[in-house]
C-alpha positions as protocol buffer text, in pm:
chain_id: "A"
residue {
  index: 1
  type: UNK
  ca { x: 10810 y: 2234 z: 10791 }
}
residue {
  index: 2
  type: UNK
  ca { x: 10873 y: 2173 z: 11157 }
}
residue {
  index: 3
  type: UNK
  ca { x: 10611 y: 2262 z: 11413 }
}
residue {
  index: 4
  type: UNK
  ca { x: 10536 y: 2611 z: 11281 }
}
residue {
  index: 5
  type: UNK
  ca { x: 10173 y: 2516 z: 11231 }
}
residue {
  index: 6
  type: UNK
  ca { x: 10130 y: 2521 z: 11608 }
}
residue {
  index: 7
  type: UNK
  ca { x: 10211 y: 2892 z: 11622 }
}
residue {
  index: 8
  type: UNK
  ca { x: 9858 y: 2980 z: 11520 }
}
residue {
  index: 9
  type: UNK
  ca { x: 9671 y: 3132 z: 11811 }
}
residue {
  index: 10
  type: UNK
  ca { x: 9396 y: 2903 z: 11933 }
}
residue {
  index: 11
  type: UNK
  ca { x: 9072 y: 3041 z: 12072 }
}
residue {
  index: 12
  type: UNK
  ca { x: 9048 y: 2997 z: 12448 }
}
residue {
  index: 13
  type: UNK
  ca { x: 8687 y: 2974 z: 12559 }
}
residue {
  index: 14
  type: UNK
  ca { x: 8720 y: 3062 z: 12927 }
}
residue {
  index: 15
  type: UNK
  ca { x: 8421 y: 3290 z: 12991 }
}
residue {
  index: 16
  type: UNK
  ca { x: 8062 y: 3249 z: 12880 }
}
residue {
  index: 17
  type: UNK
  ca { x: 8106 y: 3541 z: 12640 }
}
residue {
  index: 18
  type: UNK
  ca { x: 8412 y: 3380 z: 12484 }
}
residue {
  index: 19
  type: UNK
  ca { x: 8232 y: 3047 z: 12459 }
}
residue {
  index: 20
  type: UNK
  ca { x: 7939 y: 3211 z: 12283 }
}
residue {
  index: 21
  type: UNK
  ca { x: 8175 y: 3363 z: 12025 }
}
residue {
  index: 22
  type: UNK
  ca { x: 8348 y: 3028 z: 11967 }
}
residue {
  index: 23
  type: UNK
  ca { x: 8009 y: 2856 z: 11926 }
}
residue {
  index: 24
  type: UNK
  ca { x: 7901 y: 3125 z: 11679 }
}
residue {
  index: 25
  type: UNK
  ca { x: 8218 y: 3089 z: 11471 }
}
residue {
  index: 26
  type: UNK
  ca { x: 8177 y: 2713 z: 11449 }
}
residue {
  index: 27
  type: UNK
  ca { x: 7806 y: 2743 z: 11372 }
}
residue {
  index: 28
  type: UNK
  ca { x: 7883 y: 2975 z: 11082 }
}
residue {
  index: 29
  type: UNK
  ca { x: 8156 y: 2747 z: 10947 }
}
residue {
  index: 30
  type: UNK
  ca { x: 7932 y: 2438 z: 10978 }
}
residue {
  index: 31
  type: UNK
  ca { x: 7644 y: 2619 z: 10806 }
}
residue {
  index: 32
  type: UNK
  ca { x: 7860 y: 2729 z: 10512 }
}
residue {
  index: 33
  type: UNK
  ca { x: 8017 y: 2384 z: 10469 }
}
residue {
  index: 34
  type: UNK
  ca { x: 7682 y: 2203 z: 10490 }
}
residue {
  index: 35
  type: UNK
  ca { x: 7519 y: 2451 z: 10252 }
}
residue {
  index: 36
  type: UNK
  ca { x: 7790 y: 2415 z: 9990 }
}
residue {
  index: 37
  type: UNK
  ca { x: 7899 y: 2052 z: 10026 }
}
residue {
  index: 38
  type: UNK
  ca { x: 7600 y: 1860 z: 10157 }
}
residue {
  index: 39
  type: UNK
  ca { x: 7435 y: 1795 z: 10492 }
}
residue {
  index: 40
  type: UNK
  ca { x: 7570 y: 1443 z: 10550 }
}
residue {
  index: 41
  type: UNK
  ca { x: 7915 y: 1443 z: 10720 }
}
residue {
  index: 42
  type: UNK
  ca { x: 7980 y: 1096 z: 10577 }
}
residue {
  index: 43
  type: UNK
  ca { x: 7980 y: 1239 z: 10227 }
}
residue {
  index: 44
  type: UNK
  ca { x: 8111 y: 1585 z: 10313 }
}
residue {
  index: 45
  type: UNK
  ca { x: 8458 y: 1541 z: 10460 }
}
residue {
  index: 46
  type: UNK
  ca { x: 8503 y: 1913 z: 10517 }
}
residue {
  index: 47
  type: UNK
  ca { x: 8186 y: 1923 z: 10726 }
}
residue {
  index: 48
  type: UNK
  ca { x: 8293 y: 1611 z: 10913 }
}
residue {
  index: 49
  type: UNK
  ca { x: 8627 y: 1771 z: 10996 }
}
residue {
  index: 50
  type: UNK
  ca { x: 8463 y: 2091 z: 11124 }
}
residue {
  index: 51
  type: UNK
  ca { x: 8220 y: 1894 z: 11341 }
}
residue {
  index: 52
  type: UNK
  ca { x: 8507 y: 1691 z: 11486 }
}
residue {
  index: 53
  type: UNK
  ca { x: 8697 y: 2010 z: 11571 }
}
residue {
  index: 54
  type: UNK
  ca { x: 8384 y: 2166 z: 11719 }
}
residue {
  index: 55
  type: UNK
  ca { x: 8330 y: 1867 z: 11946 }
}
residue {
  index: 56
  type: UNK
  ca { x: 8692 y: 1879 z: 12062 }
}
residue {
  index: 57
  type: UNK
  ca { x: 8637 y: 2245 z: 12150 }
}
residue {
  index: 58
  type: UNK
  ca { x: 8330 y: 2137 z: 12350 }
}
residue {
  index: 59
  type: UNK
  ca { x: 8072 y: 2298 z: 12123 }
}
residue {
  index: 60
  type: UNK
  ca { x: 7732 y: 2160 z: 12232 }
}
residue {
  index: 61
  type: UNK
  ca { x: 7557 y: 1915 z: 12001 }
}
residue {
  index: 62
  type: UNK
  ca { x: 7250 y: 2137 z: 11976 }
}
residue {
  index: 63
  type: UNK
  ca { x: 7463 y: 2418 z: 11831 }
}
residue {
  index: 64
  type: UNK
  ca { x: 7602 y: 2183 z: 11565 }
}
residue {
  index: 65
  type: UNK
  ca { x: 7260 y: 2036 z: 11484 }
}
residue {
  index: 66
  type: UNK
  ca { x: 7099 y: 2379 z: 11460 }
}
residue {
  index: 67
  type: UNK
  ca { x: 7362 y: 2497 z: 11210 }
}
residue {
  index: 68
  type: UNK
  ca { x: 7307 y: 2189 z: 10992 }
}
residue {
  index: 69
  type: UNK
  ca { x: 6928 y: 2226 z: 11013 }
}
residue {
  index: 70
  type: UNK
  ca { x: 6963 y: 2589 z: 10911 }
}
residue {
  index: 71
  type: UNK
  ca { x: 7155 y: 2481 z: 10601 }
}
residue {
  index: 72
  type: UNK
  ca { x: 6860 y: 2266 z: 10490 }
}
residue {
  index: 73
  type: UNK
  ca { x: 6665 y: 2576 z: 10395 }
}
residue {
  index: 74
  type: UNK
  ca { x: 6666 y: 2711 z: 10040 }
}
residue {
  index: 75
  type: UNK
  ca { x: 6728 y: 3068 z: 10155 }
}
residue {
  index: 76
  type: UNK
  ca { x: 6943 y: 3176 z: 10445 }
}
residue {
  index: 77
  type: UNK
  ca { x: 7248 y: 3391 z: 10486 }
}
residue {
  index: 78
  type: UNK
  ca { x: 7503 y: 3423 z: 10210 }
}
residue {
  index: 79
  type: UNK
  ca { x: 7849 y: 3409 z: 10364 }
}
residue {
  index: 80
  type: UNK
  ca { x: 8165 y: 3452 z: 10161 }
}
residue {
  index: 81
  type: UNK
  ca { x: 8532 y: 3404 z: 10245 }
}
residue {
  index: 82
  type: UNK
  ca { x: 8723 y: 3726 z: 10303 }
}
residue {
  index: 83
  type: UNK
  ca { x: 9099 y: 3711 z: 10361 }
}
residue {
  index: 84
  type: UNK
  ca { x: 9306 y: 3999 z: 10497 }
}
residue {
  index: 85
  type: UNK
  ca { x: 9683 y: 4024 z: 10524 }
}
residue {
  index: 86
  type: UNK
  ca { x: 9898 y: 4252 z: 10733 }
}
residue {
  index: 87
  type: UNK
  ca { x: 10202 y: 4306 z: 10949 }
}
residue {
  index: 88
  type: UNK
  ca { x: 10245 y: 4275 z: 11323 }
}
residue {
  index: 89
  type: UNK
  ca { x: 10539 y: 4378 z: 11543 }
}
residue {
  index: 90
  type: UNK
  ca { x: 10896 y: 4327 z: 11419 }
}
residue {
  index: 91
  type: UNK
  ca { x: 10774 y: 4250 z: 11068 }
}
residue {
  index: 92
  type: UNK
  ca { x: 10569 y: 3947 z: 11163 }
}
residue {
  index: 93
  type: UNK
  ca { x: 10320 y: 3849 z: 10896 }
}
residue {
  index: 94
  type: UNK
  ca { x: 9951 y: 3796 z: 10973 }
}
residue {
  index: 95
  type: UNK
  ca { x: 9670 y: 3636 z: 10773 }
}
residue {
  index: 96
  type: UNK
  ca { x: 9308 y: 3671 z: 10886 }
}
residue {
  index: 97
  type: UNK
  ca { x: 9040 y: 3446 z: 10735 }
}
residue {
  index: 98
  type: UNK
  ca { x: 8679 y: 3557 z: 10773 }
}
residue {
  index: 99
  type: UNK
  ca { x: 8332 y: 3441 z: 10675 }
}
residue {
  index: 100
  type: UNK
  ca { x: 8116 y: 3745 z: 10616 }
}
residue {
  index: 101
  type: UNK
  ca { x: 7780 y: 3853 z: 10479 }
}
residue {
  index: 102
  type: UNK
  ca { x: 7901 y: 4213 z: 10462 }
}
residue {
  index: 103
  type: UNK
  ca { x: 8259 y: 4252 z: 10331 }
}
residue {
  index: 104
  type: UNK
  ca { x: 8263 y: 4631 z: 10379 }
}
residue {
  index: 105
  type: UNK
  ca { x: 8176 y: 4594 z: 10747 }
}
residue {
  index: 106
  type: UNK
  ca { x: 8428 y: 4317 z: 10800 }
}
residue {
  index: 107
  type: UNK
  ca { x: 8709 y: 4507 z: 10627 }
}
residue {
  index: 108
  type: UNK
  ca { x: 8641 y: 4810 z: 10845 }
}
residue {
  index: 109
  type: UNK
  ca { x: 8636 y: 4600 z: 11163 }
}
residue {
  index: 110
  type: UNK
  ca { x: 8962 y: 4420 z: 11076 }
}
residue {
  index: 111
  type: UNK
  ca { x: 9135 y: 4745 z: 10981 }
}
residue {
  index: 112
  type: UNK
  ca { x: 9028 y: 4899 z: 11311 }
}
residue {
  index: 113
  type: UNK
  ca { x: 9184 y: 4606 z: 11501 }
}
residue {
  index: 114
  type: UNK
  ca { x: 9515 y: 4654 z: 11322 }
}
residue {
  index: 115
  type: UNK
  ca { x: 9506 y: 5028 z: 11389 }
}
residue {
  index: 116
  type: UNK
  ca { x: 9422 y: 4983 z: 11759 }
}
residue {
  index: 117
  type: UNK
  ca { x: 9712 y: 4741 z: 11800 }
}
residue {
  index: 118
  type: UNK
  ca { x: 9944 y: 4982 z: 11616 }
}
residue {
  index: 119
  type: UNK
  ca { x: 9995 y: 4727 z: 11340 }
}
residue {
  index: 120
  type: UNK
  ca { x: 9954 y: 4764 z: 10965 }
}
residue {
  index: 121
  type: UNK
  ca { x: 9693 y: 4610 z: 10738 }
}
residue {
  index: 122
  type: UNK
  ca { x: 9844 y: 4526 z: 10399 }
}
residue {
  index: 123
  type: UNK
  ca { x: 9714 y: 4460 z: 10051 }
}
residue {
  index: 124
  type: UNK
  ca { x: 9590 y: 4127 z: 9917 }
}
residue {
  index: 125
  type: UNK
  ca { x: 9891 y: 3906 z: 9850 }
}
residue {
  index: 126
  type: UNK
  ca { x: 10130 y: 4114 z: 10057 }
}
residue {
  index: 127
  type: UNK
  ca { x: 10225 y: 3824 z: 10288 }
}
residue {
  index: 128
  type: UNK
  ca { x: 10038 y: 3511 z: 10177 }
}
residue {
  index: 129
  type: UNK
  ca { x: 10308 y: 3424 z: 9923 }
}
residue {
  index: 130
  type: UNK
  ca { x: 10542 y: 3370 z: 10219 }
}
residue {
  index: 131
  type: UNK
  ca { x: 10313 y: 3104 z: 10369 }
}
residue {
  index: 132
  type: UNK
  ca { x: 10247 y: 2749 z: 10248 }
}
residue {
  index: 133
  type: UNK
  ca { x: 9877 y: 2664 z: 10222 }
}
residue {
  index: 134
  type: UNK
  ca { x: 9879 y: 2315 z: 10371 }
}
residue {
  index: 135
  type: UNK
  ca { x: 9649 y: 2039 z: 10479 }
}
residue {
  index: 136
  type: UNK
  ca { x: 9779 y: 1910 z: 10813 }
}
residue {
  index: 137
  type: UNK
  ca { x: 9694 y: 1582 z: 10984 }
}
residue {
  index: 138
  type: UNK
  ca { x: 9829 y: 1482 z: 11325 }
}
residue {
  index: 139
  type: UNK
  ca { x: 9737 y: 1145 z: 11472 }
}
residue {
  index: 140
  type: UNK
  ca { x: 9876 y: 871 z: 11693 }
}
residue {
  index: 141
  type: UNK
  ca { x: 10111 y: 640 z: 11503 }
}
residue {
  index: 142
  type: UNK
  ca { x: 10468 y: 527 z: 11547 }
}
residue {
  index: 143
  type: UNK
  ca { x: 10581 y: 450 z: 11192 }
}
residue {
  index: 144
  type: UNK
  ca { x: 10601 y: 751 z: 10961 }
}
residue {
  index: 145
  type: UNK
  ca { x: 10745 y: 536 z: 10681 }
}
residue {
  index: 146
  type: UNK
  ca { x: 10435 y: 317 z: 10681 }
}
residue {
  index: 147
  type: UNK
  ca { x: 10211 y: 623 z: 10677 }
}
residue {
  index: 148
  type: UNK
  ca { x: 10408 y: 773 z: 10390 }
}
residue {
  index: 149
  type: UNK
  ca { x: 10387 y: 448 z: 10194 }
}
residue {
  index: 150
  type: UNK
  ca { x: 10010 y: 432 z: 10242 }
}
residue {
  index: 151
  type: UNK
  ca { x: 9970 y: 789 z: 10119 }
}
residue {
  index: 152
  type: UNK
  ca { x: 10197 y: 733 z: 9821 }
}
residue {
  index: 153
  type: UNK
  ca { x: 10003 y: 418 z: 9726 }
}
residue {
  index: 154
  type: UNK
  ca { x: 9692 y: 639 z: 9721 }
}
residue {
  index: 155
  type: UNK
  ca { x: 9876 y: 884 z: 9493 }
}
residue {
  index: 156
  type: UNK
  ca { x: 9874 y: 1162 z: 9754 }
}
residue {
  index: 157
  type: UNK
  ca { x: 10127 y: 1442 z: 9709 }
}
residue {
  index: 158
  type: UNK
  ca { x: 10299 y: 1461 z: 10050 }
}
residue {
  index: 159
  type: UNK
  ca { x: 10493 y: 1781 z: 10121 }
}
residue {
  index: 160
  type: UNK
  ca { x: 10644 y: 1663 z: 10449 }
}
residue {
  index: 161
  type: UNK
  ca { x: 10597 y: 1401 z: 10718 }
}
residue {
  index: 162
  type: UNK
  ca { x: 10745 y: 1376 z: 11066 }
}
residue {
  index: 163
  type: UNK
  ca { x: 10712 y: 1163 z: 11375 }
}
residue {
  index: 164
  type: UNK
  ca { x: 10751 y: 1266 z: 11738 }
}
residue {
  index: 165
  type: UNK
  ca { x: 10625 y: 1136 z: 12073 }
}
residue {
  index: 166
  type: UNK
  ca { x: 10416 y: 861 z: 11916 }
}
residue {
  index: 167
  type: UNK
  ca { x: 10242 y: 1097 z: 11675 }
}
residue {
  index: 168
  type: UNK
  ca { x: 10279 y: 1142 z: 11301 }
}
residue {
  index: 169
  type: UNK
  ca { x: 10230 y: 1480 z: 11133 }
}
residue {
  index: 170
  type: UNK
  ca { x: 10148 y: 1483 z: 10763 }
}
residue {
  index: 171
  type: UNK
  ca { x: 10168 y: 1795 z: 10546 }
}
residue {
  index: 172
  type: UNK
  ca { x: 10015 y: 1799 z: 10198 }
}
residue {
  index: 173
  type: UNK
  ca { x: 9916 y: 2081 z: 9959 }
}
residue {
  index: 174
  type: UNK
  ca { x: 9571 y: 2208 z: 10052 }
}
residue {
  index: 175
  type: UNK
  ca { x: 9437 y: 2074 z: 9722 }
}
residue {
  index: 176
  type: UNK
  ca { x: 9519 y: 1721 z: 9844 }
}
residue {
  index: 177
  type: UNK
  ca { x: 9314 y: 1753 z: 10166 }
}
residue {
  index: 178
  type: UNK
  ca { x: 9023 y: 1526 z: 10073 }
}
residue {
  index: 179
  type: UNK
  ca { x: 9238 y: 1263 z: 9903 }
}
residue {
  index: 180
  type: UNK
  ca { x: 9485 y: 1251 z: 10194 }
}
residue {
  index: 181
  type: UNK
  ca { x: 9216 y: 1233 z: 10461 }
}
residue {
  index: 182
  type: UNK
  ca { x: 9031 y: 956 z: 10283 }
}
residue {
  index: 183
  type: UNK
  ca { x: 9355 y: 764 z: 10224 }
}
residue {
  index: 184
  type: UNK
  ca { x: 9435 y: 774 z: 10597 }
}
residue {
  index: 185
  type: UNK
  ca { x: 9085 y: 660 z: 10690 }
}
residue {
  index: 186
  type: UNK
  ca { x: 9095 y: 381 z: 10430 }
}
residue {
  index: 187
  type: UNK
  ca { x: 9430 y: 263 z: 10567 }
}
residue {
  index: 188
  type: UNK
  ca { x: 9372 y: 300 z: 10941 }
}
residue {
  index: 189
  type: UNK
  ca { x: 8994 y: 311 z: 10980 }
}
residue {
  index: 190
  type: UNK
  ca { x: 8823 y: 575 z: 11189 }
}
residue {
  index: 191
  type: UNK
  ca { x: 9109 y: 796 z: 11303 }
}
residue {
  index: 192
  type: UNK
  ca { x: 9107 y: 1042 z: 11592 }
}
residue {
  index: 193
  type: UNK
  ca { x: 9296 y: 1330 z: 11433 }
}
residue {
  index: 194
  type: UNK
  ca { x: 9454 y: 1567 z: 11682 }
}
residue {
  index: 195
  type: UNK
  ca { x: 9487 y: 1816 z: 11396 }
}
residue {
  index: 196
  type: UNK
  ca { x: 9277 y: 1792 z: 11080 }
}
residue {
  index: 197
  type: UNK
  ca { x: 9281 y: 2131 z: 10912 }
}
residue {
  index: 198
  type: UNK
  ca { x: 9390 y: 2340 z: 10620 }
}
residue {
  index: 199
  type: UNK
  ca { x: 9624 y: 2610 z: 10750 }
}
residue {
  index: 200
  type: UNK
  ca { x: 9868 y: 2873 z: 10635 }
}
residue {
  index: 201
  type: UNK
  ca { x: 10214 y: 2770 z: 10759 }
}
residue {
  index: 202
  type: UNK
  ca { x: 10487 y: 3038 z: 10750 }
}
residue {
  index: 203
  type: UNK
  ca { x: 10794 y: 2955 z: 10544 }
}
residue {
  index: 204
  type: UNK
  ca { x: 11005 y: 3152 z: 10795 }
}
residue {
  index: 205
  type: UNK
  ca { x: 10928 y: 3249 z: 11153 }
}
residue {
  index: 206
  type: UNK
  ca { x: 11022 y: 3566 z: 11342 }
}
residue {
  index: 207
  type: UNK
  ca { x: 11126 y: 3562 z: 11709 }
}
residue {
  index: 208
  type: UNK
  ca { x: 10965 y: 3828 z: 11929 }
}
residue {
  index: 209
  type: UNK
  ca { x: 11071 y: 3984 z: 12256 }
}
residue {
  index: 210
  type: UNK
  ca { x: 10821 y: 4019 z: 12539 }
}
residue {
  index: 211
  type: UNK
  ca { x: 10710 y: 4368 z: 12433 }
}
residue {
  index: 212
  type: UNK
  ca { x: 10649 y: 4267 z: 12073 }
}
residue {
  index: 213
  type: UNK
  ca { x: 10476 y: 3948 z: 12180 }
}
residue {
  index: 214
  type: UNK
  ca { x: 10235 y: 4155 z: 12390 }
}
residue {
  index: 215
  type: UNK
  ca { x: 10154 y: 4367 z: 12084 }
}
residue {
  index: 216
  type: UNK
  ca { x: 10085 y: 4058 z: 11872 }
}
residue {
  index: 217
  type: UNK
  ca { x: 9874 y: 3900 z: 12146 }
}
residue {
  index: 218
  type: UNK
  ca { x: 9669 y: 4220 z: 12167 }
}
residue {
  index: 219
  type: UNK
  ca { x: 9612 y: 4221 z: 11791 }
}
residue {
  index: 220
  type: UNK
  ca { x: 9503 y: 3857 z: 11794 }
}
residue {
  index: 221
  type: UNK
  ca { x: 9270 y: 3916 z: 12090 }
}
residue {
  index: 222
  type: UNK
  ca { x: 9109 y: 4211 z: 11911 }
}
residue {
  index: 223
  type: UNK
  ca { x: 9065 y: 4011 z: 11591 }
}
residue {
  index: 224
  type: UNK
  ca { x: 8943 y: 3702 z: 11773 }
}
residue {
  index: 225
  type: UNK
  ca { x: 8663 y: 3908 z: 11929 }
}
residue {
  index: 226
  type: UNK
  ca { x: 8514 y: 3974 z: 11584 }
}
residue {
  index: 227
  type: UNK
  ca { x: 8237 y: 3731 z: 11495 }
}
residue {
  index: 228
  type: UNK
  ca { x: 8335 y: 3732 z: 11127 }
}
residue {
  index: 229
  type: UNK
  ca { x: 8693 y: 3620 z: 11199 }
}
residue {
  index: 230
  type: UNK
  ca { x: 8733 y: 3244 z: 11172 }
}
residue {
  index: 231
  type: UNK
  ca { x: 9109 y: 3181 z: 11174 }
}
residue {
  index: 232
  type: UNK
  ca { x: 9426 y: 3380 z: 11238 }
}
residue {
  index: 233
  type: UNK
  ca { x: 9773 y: 3279 z: 11121 }
}
residue {
  index: 234
  type: UNK
  ca { x: 10105 y: 3450 z: 11191 }
}
residue {
  index: 235
  type: UNK
  ca { x: 10476 y: 3403 z: 11145 }
}
residue {
  index: 236
  type: UNK
  ca { x: 10592 y: 3468 z: 11501 }
}
residue {
  index: 237
  type: UNK
  ca { x: 10818 y: 3199 z: 11646 }
}
């Protein structure tokens, strides 16, 4: 699968406004995970993974704690996953994952971003079939064969594994996320994962010239500004 997973645009929290949006996105994701899977990160691996990522992105502890405390309530907001698919410059494919309490509003906001960037929002399923939905783990280790053996002993379905610069990257189907993560922790103890996420990885990537890259960057910036947008994936090389 190569390093295509790294093509996903990462949020860059440079200004206070950008930081506030990043904090809000993480708070929403933590709230939803804690509400649906349990408040204890030790027993909710998805929540544990989100908290780890939030800390790496320098989200303050009080933001994390507040989101978990909010999930303790019996009421609260009802967020649902909304996924939108479309096309960027030169036929690049784009997937936008959102958490929303108002799908009509979110659809309108996402469509407006595509229109402003002179890109095209597609129908459900228009591009996702050309991505692999993968769980991805990257961590420091020098022996990919040993890692593979440990995963196979735990009956984990490994799609791909590679080693570079003292780090091993493991790809599994997204349905194997919890089993794979637990197998790695059982084998190597508490592991500092550089990447620990479920992502859409493009099966093929599209090179862009400078002009097209600017168009794609503009689209991603517009989408990233929306509070409902959680993750953005694309097929640009």
